[in-house]
Each structure stands twice: as structure tokens, then as C-alpha cells.
mmCIF file of N, CA, C and O and ligand atoms in Angstrom:
data_model
loop_
_atom_site.group_PDB
_atom_site.id
_atom_site.type_symbol
_atom_site.label_atom_id
_atom_site.label_comp_id
_atom_site.label_asym_id
_atom_site.label_seq_id
_atom_site.Cartn_x
_atom_site.Cartn_y
_atom_site.Cartn_z
ATOM 1 N N UNK A 29 74.155 106.873 72.231
ATOM 2 C CA UNK A 29 73.840 105.447 72.294
ATOM 3 C C UNK A 29 75.135 104.640 72.341
ATOM 4 O O UNK A 29 76.050 104.885 71.558
ATOM 5 N N UNK A 30 75.192 103.688 73.260
ATOM 6 C CA UNK A 30 76.385 102.835 73.320
ATOM 7 C C UNK A 30 76.405 101.907 72.119
ATOM 8 O O UNK A 30 75.427 101.245 71.821
ATOM 9 N N UNK A 31 77.530 101.861 71.443
ATOM 10 C CA UNK A 31 77.710 100.956 70.316
ATOM 11 C C UNK A 31 78.592 99.795 70.754
ATOM 12 O O UNK A 31 78.295 98.639 70.507
ATOM 13 N N UNK A 32 79.686 100.126 71.390
ATOM 14 C CA UNK A 32 80.602 99.089 71.844
ATOM 15 C C UNK A 32 80.321 98.776 73.311
ATOM 16 O O UNK A 32 80.815 99.454 74.206
ATOM 17 N N UNK A 33 79.531 97.734 73.524
ATOM 18 C CA UNK A 33 79.180 97.327 74.885
ATOM 19 C C UNK A 33 80.425 96.812 75.596
ATOM 20 O O UNK A 33 80.639 97.079 76.772
ATOM 21 N N UNK A 34 81.273 96.101 74.867
ATOM 22 C CA UNK A 34 82.489 95.534 75.458
ATOM 23 C C UNK A 34 83.371 96.633 76.059
ATOM 24 O O UNK A 34 84.009 96.432 77.081
ATOM 25 N N UNK A 35 83.414 97.791 75.402
ATOM 26 C CA UNK A 35 84.343 98.858 75.823
ATOM 27 C C UNK A 35 83.648 100.176 76.131
ATOM 28 O O UNK A 35 84.309 101.209 76.253
ATOM 29 N N UNK A 36 82.323 100.161 76.243
ATOM 30 C CA UNK A 36 81.543 101.354 76.614
ATOM 31 C C UNK A 36 81.873 102.581 75.766
ATOM 32 O O UNK A 36 82.175 103.662 76.278
ATOM 33 N N UNK A 37 81.817 102.399 74.444
ATOM 34 C CA UNK A 37 82.079 103.508 73.513
ATOM 35 C C UNK A 37 80.773 103.872 72.811
ATOM 36 O O UNK A 37 80.049 102.986 72.363
ATOM 37 N N UNK A 38 80.493 105.169 72.712
ATOM 38 C CA UNK A 38 79.247 105.587 72.072
ATOM 39 C C UNK A 38 79.466 105.860 70.582
ATOM 40 O O UNK A 38 80.585 106.148 70.147
ATOM 41 N N UNK A 39 78.362 105.776 69.846
ATOM 42 C CA UNK A 39 78.390 105.920 68.391
ATOM 43 C C UNK A 39 79.042 107.231 67.952
ATOM 44 O O UNK A 39 79.825 107.261 67.011
ATOM 45 N N UNK A 40 78.734 108.313 68.632
ATOM 46 C CA UNK A 40 79.244 109.633 68.251
ATOM 47 C C UNK A 40 80.777 109.657 68.267
ATOM 48 O O UNK A 40 81.393 110.275 67.399
ATOM 49 N N UNK A 41 81.381 108.958 69.220
ATOM 50 C CA UNK A 41 82.846 108.939 69.306
ATOM 51 C C UNK A 41 83.454 108.301 68.053
ATOM 52 O O UNK A 41 84.480 108.758 67.549
ATOM 53 N N UNK A 42 82.819 107.259 67.539
ATOM 54 C CA UNK A 42 83.322 106.580 66.350
ATOM 55 C C UNK A 42 83.169 107.494 65.134
ATOM 56 O O UNK A 42 84.088 107.657 64.344
ATOM 57 N N UNK A 43 82.015 108.130 65.038
ATOM 58 C CA UNK A 43 81.792 109.048 63.903
ATOM 59 C C UNK A 43 82.783 110.206 63.950
ATOM 60 O O UNK A 43 83.309 110.620 62.924
ATOM 61 N N UNK A 44 83.049 110.723 65.146
ATOM 62 C CA UNK A 44 84.003 111.835 65.263
ATOM 63 C C UNK A 44 85.412 111.384 64.856
ATOM 64 O O UNK A 44 86.137 112.117 64.188
ATOM 65 N N UNK A 45 85.779 110.164 65.227
ATOM 66 C CA UNK A 45 87.106 109.644 64.871
ATOM 67 C C UNK A 45 87.247 109.545 63.349
ATOM 68 O O UNK A 45 88.277 109.911 62.785
ATOM 69 N N UNK A 46 86.192 109.084 62.688
ATOM 70 C CA UNK A 46 86.231 108.989 61.220
ATOM 71 C C UNK A 46 86.326 110.386 60.604
ATOM 72 O O UNK A 46 87.083 110.616 59.678
ATOM 73 N N UNK A 47 85.585 111.320 61.184
ATOM 74 C CA UNK A 47 85.630 112.704 60.681
ATOM 75 C C UNK A 47 87.040 113.291 60.841
ATOM 76 O O UNK A 47 87.450 114.142 60.058
ATOM 77 N N UNK A 48 87.788 112.796 61.832
ATOM 78 C CA UNK A 48 89.156 113.279 62.057
ATOM 79 C C UNK A 48 90.191 112.489 61.258
ATOM 80 O O UNK A 48 91.384 112.718 61.389
ATOM 81 N N UNK A 49 89.732 111.531 60.443
ATOM 82 C CA UNK A 49 90.654 110.862 59.535
ATOM 83 C C UNK A 49 90.882 109.383 59.767
ATOM 84 O O UNK A 49 91.650 108.768 59.044
ATOM 85 N N UNK A 50 90.228 108.803 60.764
ATOM 86 C CA UNK A 50 90.389 107.367 60.993
ATOM 87 C C UNK A 50 89.757 106.608 59.822
ATOM 88 O O UNK A 50 88.657 106.931 59.387
ATOM 89 N N UNK A 51 90.475 105.617 59.299
ATOM 90 C CA UNK A 51 89.939 104.866 58.152
ATOM 91 C C UNK A 51 89.940 103.356 58.371
ATOM 92 O O UNK A 51 89.432 102.633 57.523
ATOM 93 N N UNK A 52 90.542 102.880 59.427
ATOM 94 C CA UNK A 52 90.580 101.433 59.651
ATOM 95 C C UNK A 52 90.120 101.072 61.067
ATOM 96 O O UNK A 52 90.197 101.885 61.980
ATOM 97 N N UNK A 53 89.701 99.804 61.192
ATOM 98 C CA UNK A 53 89.275 99.318 62.510
ATOM 99 C C UNK A 53 90.451 99.336 63.473
ATOM 100 O O UNK A 53 90.295 99.603 64.654
ATOM 101 N N UNK A 54 91.656 99.098 62.949
ATOM 102 C CA UNK A 54 92.861 99.086 63.794
ATOM 103 C C UNK A 54 93.064 100.466 64.423
ATOM 104 O O UNK A 54 93.335 100.582 65.617
ATOM 105 N N UNK A 55 92.889 101.512 63.642
ATOM 106 C CA UNK A 55 93.040 102.878 64.177
ATOM 107 C C UNK A 55 91.960 103.184 65.217
ATOM 108 O O UNK A 55 92.221 103.817 66.232
ATOM 109 N N UNK A 56 90.742 102.696 64.973
ATOM 110 C CA UNK A 56 89.662 102.895 65.943
ATOM 111 C C UNK A 56 89.994 102.180 67.243
ATOM 112 O O UNK A 56 89.786 102.715 68.333
ATOM 113 N N UNK A 57 90.499 100.987 67.124
ATOM 114 C CA UNK A 57 90.849 100.200 68.301
ATOM 115 C C UNK A 57 91.947 100.919 69.093
ATOM 116 O O UNK A 57 91.857 101.043 70.308
ATOM 117 N N UNK A 58 92.969 101.428 68.386
ATOM 118 C CA UNK A 58 94.074 102.116 69.049
ATOM 119 C C UNK A 58 93.630 103.432 69.675
ATOM 120 O O UNK A 58 94.057 103.789 70.761
ATOM 121 N N UNK A 59 92.732 104.169 68.978
ATOM 122 C CA UNK A 59 92.336 105.490 69.460
ATOM 123 C C UNK A 59 91.266 105.463 70.545
ATOM 124 O O UNK A 59 91.333 106.232 71.503
ATOM 125 N N UNK A 60 90.312 104.550 70.414
ATOM 126 C CA UNK A 60 89.158 104.570 71.327
ATOM 127 C C UNK A 60 89.042 103.315 72.179
ATOM 128 O O UNK A 60 88.192 103.244 73.059
ATOM 129 N N UNK A 61 89.891 102.319 71.867
ATOM 130 C CA UNK A 61 89.768 101.060 72.603
ATOM 131 C C UNK A 61 88.535 100.284 72.170
ATOM 132 O O UNK A 61 88.152 99.297 72.790
ATOM 133 N N UNK A 62 87.952 100.709 71.074
ATOM 134 C CA UNK A 62 86.729 100.073 70.595
ATOM 135 C C UNK A 62 87.081 98.885 69.706
ATOM 136 O O UNK A 62 88.170 98.818 69.141
ATOM 137 N N UNK A 63 86.151 97.960 69.615
ATOM 138 C CA UNK A 63 86.317 96.798 68.725
ATOM 139 C C UNK A 63 87.461 95.903 69.171
ATOM 140 O O UNK A 63 87.987 95.131 68.394
ATOM 141 N N UNK A 64 87.847 96.034 70.445
ATOM 142 C CA UNK A 64 88.958 95.212 70.934
ATOM 143 C C UNK A 64 88.555 93.780 71.231
ATOM 144 O O UNK A 64 89.411 92.896 71.332
ATOM 145 N N UNK A 65 87.274 93.547 71.303
ATOM 146 C CA UNK A 65 86.831 92.181 71.597
ATOM 147 C C UNK A 65 86.174 91.577 70.352
ATOM 148 O O UNK A 65 86.858 91.056 69.492
ATOM 149 N N UNK A 66 84.875 91.673 70.238
ATOM 150 C CA UNK A 66 84.182 91.048 69.108
ATOM 151 C C UNK A 66 84.368 91.865 67.821
ATOM 152 O O UNK A 66 84.383 91.320 66.737
ATOM 153 N N UNK A 67 84.520 93.150 67.926
ATOM 154 C CA UNK A 67 84.748 93.998 66.765
ATOM 155 C C UNK A 67 83.497 94.298 65.959
ATOM 156 O O UNK A 67 83.531 95.136 65.071
ATOM 157 N N UNK A 68 82.415 93.640 66.245
ATOM 158 C CA UNK A 68 81.183 93.840 65.467
ATOM 159 C C UNK A 68 80.672 95.270 65.573
ATOM 160 O O UNK A 68 80.157 95.834 64.630
ATOM 161 N N UNK A 69 80.865 95.865 66.722
ATOM 162 C CA UNK A 69 80.272 97.168 67.018
ATOM 163 C C UNK A 69 80.698 98.251 66.033
ATOM 164 O O UNK A 69 79.893 98.987 65.530
ATOM 165 N N UNK A 70 81.957 98.331 65.772
ATOM 166 C CA UNK A 70 82.455 99.481 65.008
ATOM 167 C C UNK A 70 82.408 99.272 63.515
ATOM 168 O O UNK A 70 82.337 100.234 62.766
ATOM 169 N N UNK A 71 82.455 97.984 63.089
ATOM 170 C CA UNK A 71 82.622 97.710 61.658
ATOM 171 C C UNK A 71 81.536 98.403 60.831
ATOM 172 O O UNK A 71 81.838 99.070 59.852
ATOM 173 N N UNK A 72 80.265 98.294 61.244
ATOM 174 C CA UNK A 72 79.185 98.854 60.429
ATOM 175 C C UNK A 72 79.249 100.381 60.398
ATOM 176 O O UNK A 72 79.077 100.979 59.343
ATOM 177 N N UNK A 73 79.528 100.986 61.542
ATOM 178 C CA UNK A 73 79.589 102.450 61.562
ATOM 179 C C UNK A 73 80.765 102.942 60.753
ATOM 180 O O UNK A 73 80.648 103.912 59.999
ATOM 181 N N UNK A 74 81.900 102.258 60.880
ATOM 182 C CA UNK A 74 83.077 102.667 60.122
ATOM 183 C C UNK A 74 82.771 102.604 58.630
ATOM 184 O O UNK A 74 83.034 103.543 57.886
ATOM 185 N N UNK A 75 82.163 101.494 58.206
ATOM 186 C CA UNK A 75 81.841 101.347 56.779
ATOM 187 C C UNK A 75 80.908 102.472 56.332
ATOM 188 O O UNK A 75 81.128 103.116 55.308
ATOM 189 N N UNK A 76 79.870 102.719 57.120
ATOM 190 C CA UNK A 76 78.869 103.731 56.764
ATOM 191 C C UNK A 76 79.514 105.105 56.662
ATOM 192 O O UNK A 76 79.306 105.821 55.689
ATOM 193 N N UNK A 77 80.307 105.485 57.652
ATOM 194 C CA UNK A 77 80.947 106.813 57.650
ATOM 195 C C UNK A 77 81.928 106.953 56.505
ATOM 196 O O UNK A 77 81.988 107.986 55.854
ATOM 197 N N UNK A 78 82.702 105.909 56.246
ATOM 198 C CA UNK A 78 83.669 105.995 55.147
ATOM 199 C C UNK A 78 82.958 106.054 53.812
ATOM 200 O O UNK A 78 83.369 106.760 52.906
ATOM 201 N N UNK A 79 81.861 105.324 53.695
ATOM 202 C CA UNK A 79 81.090 105.365 52.455
ATOM 203 C C UNK A 79 80.582 106.783 52.222
ATOM 204 O O UNK A 79 80.638 107.297 51.110
ATOM 205 N N UNK A 80 80.130 107.419 53.264
ATOM 206 C CA UNK A 80 79.640 108.797 53.158
ATOM 207 C C UNK A 80 80.792 109.740 52.831
ATOM 208 O O UNK A 80 80.682 110.581 51.949
ATOM 209 N N UNK A 81 81.913 109.556 53.529
ATOM 210 C CA UNK A 81 83.071 110.447 53.345
ATOM 211 C C UNK A 81 83.695 110.277 51.962
ATOM 212 O O UNK A 81 84.216 111.215 51.389
ATOM 213 N N UNK A 82 83.686 109.078 51.461
ATOM 214 C CA UNK A 82 84.352 108.800 50.171
ATOM 215 C C UNK A 82 83.324 108.648 49.059
ATOM 216 O O UNK A 82 83.539 107.868 48.146
ATOM 217 N N UNK A 83 82.216 109.369 49.101
ATOM 218 C CA UNK A 83 81.226 109.323 48.015
ATOM 219 C C UNK A 83 80.794 107.904 47.676
ATOM 220 O O UNK A 83 80.830 107.487 46.535
ATOM 221 N N UNK A 84 80.506 107.106 48.706
ATOM 222 C CA UNK A 84 79.901 105.806 48.467
ATOM 223 C C UNK A 84 80.913 104.700 48.306
ATOM 224 O O UNK A 84 80.578 103.548 48.292
ATOM 225 N N UNK A 85 82.201 105.023 48.094
ATOM 226 C CA UNK A 85 83.174 103.930 47.996
ATOM 227 C C UNK A 85 83.668 103.548 49.363
ATOM 228 O O UNK A 85 84.083 104.366 50.154
ATOM 229 N N UNK A 86 83.661 102.250 49.644
ATOM 230 C CA UNK A 86 84.221 101.744 50.895
ATOM 231 C C UNK A 86 85.726 101.656 50.773
ATOM 232 O O UNK A 86 86.262 101.145 49.807
ATOM 233 N N UNK A 87 86.409 102.127 51.793
ATOM 234 C CA UNK A 87 87.873 101.957 51.747
ATOM 235 C C UNK A 87 88.359 101.341 53.033
ATOM 236 O O UNK A 87 89.467 101.479 53.433
ATOM 237 N N UNK A 88 87.451 100.598 53.646
ATOM 238 C CA UNK A 88 87.826 99.954 54.893
ATOM 239 C C UNK A 88 88.685 98.735 54.571
ATOM 240 O O UNK A 88 88.347 97.894 53.757
ATOM 241 N N UNK A 89 89.755 98.609 55.149
ATOM 242 C CA UNK A 89 90.581 97.400 55.010
ATOM 243 C C UNK A 89 89.922 96.308 55.842
ATOM 244 O O UNK A 89 89.811 96.424 57.051
ATOM 245 N N UNK A 90 89.415 95.268 55.191
ATOM 246 C CA UNK A 90 88.693 94.211 55.927
ATOM 247 C C UNK A 90 89.658 93.589 56.929
ATOM 248 O O UNK A 90 90.751 93.165 56.587
ATOM 249 N N UNK A 91 89.213 93.537 58.184
ATOM 250 C CA UNK A 91 89.940 92.853 59.260
ATOM 251 C C UNK A 91 91.160 93.622 59.686
ATOM 252 O O UNK A 91 91.954 93.107 60.449
ATOM 253 N N UNK A 92 91.379 94.871 59.204
ATOM 254 C CA UNK A 92 92.602 95.614 59.597
ATOM 255 C C UNK A 92 92.545 96.019 61.052
ATOM 256 O O UNK A 92 91.456 96.235 61.603
HETATM 257 S S1 FES B 28 80.788 95.344 71.244
HETATM 258 FE FE1 FES B 28 82.583 96.394 70.779
HETATM 259 S S2 FES B 28 84.160 94.955 70.802
HETATM 260 FE FE2 FES B 28 82.351 93.926 71.242
#
């Protein structure tokens, strides 16, 4: 499923990036070109994946 309409990035790519150690929106933007416009697309998935990876604690740097 496409998550980032602006940059044609699918949800699985974002989840895989988090599984490989991505922890901020800035890293997602640099690695996948995602969230380069509105940024709404990746924020929720990043939060969800990090919450799962870090036992429920969010470690997303807001606006990073
Ligand atoms: S939908 Fe991804 S940057 Fe806008």
C-alpha cells in the first residue's frame, strides 16, 4: 500500500527501514525520500514501529 503519495513510497519500505535501525523522520527522508513534502505519511508509521521496537516507548525526535 502506498503511504507516501508525494514520493510513491510503500508502507513496507518504511517498516523495513525502521527494522534496519532508522529512528528519525530525517533518516527516513534521507534514505527513502519519504516525508519530503507534507511529512504526514511517515510520522505515524515511524511512531508505531518505534513503539513496538522499544517496548511501547516512543523515541521519535519530533520534527527531526
Ligand atoms: S505523503 Fe509523503 S510527504 Fe506527503
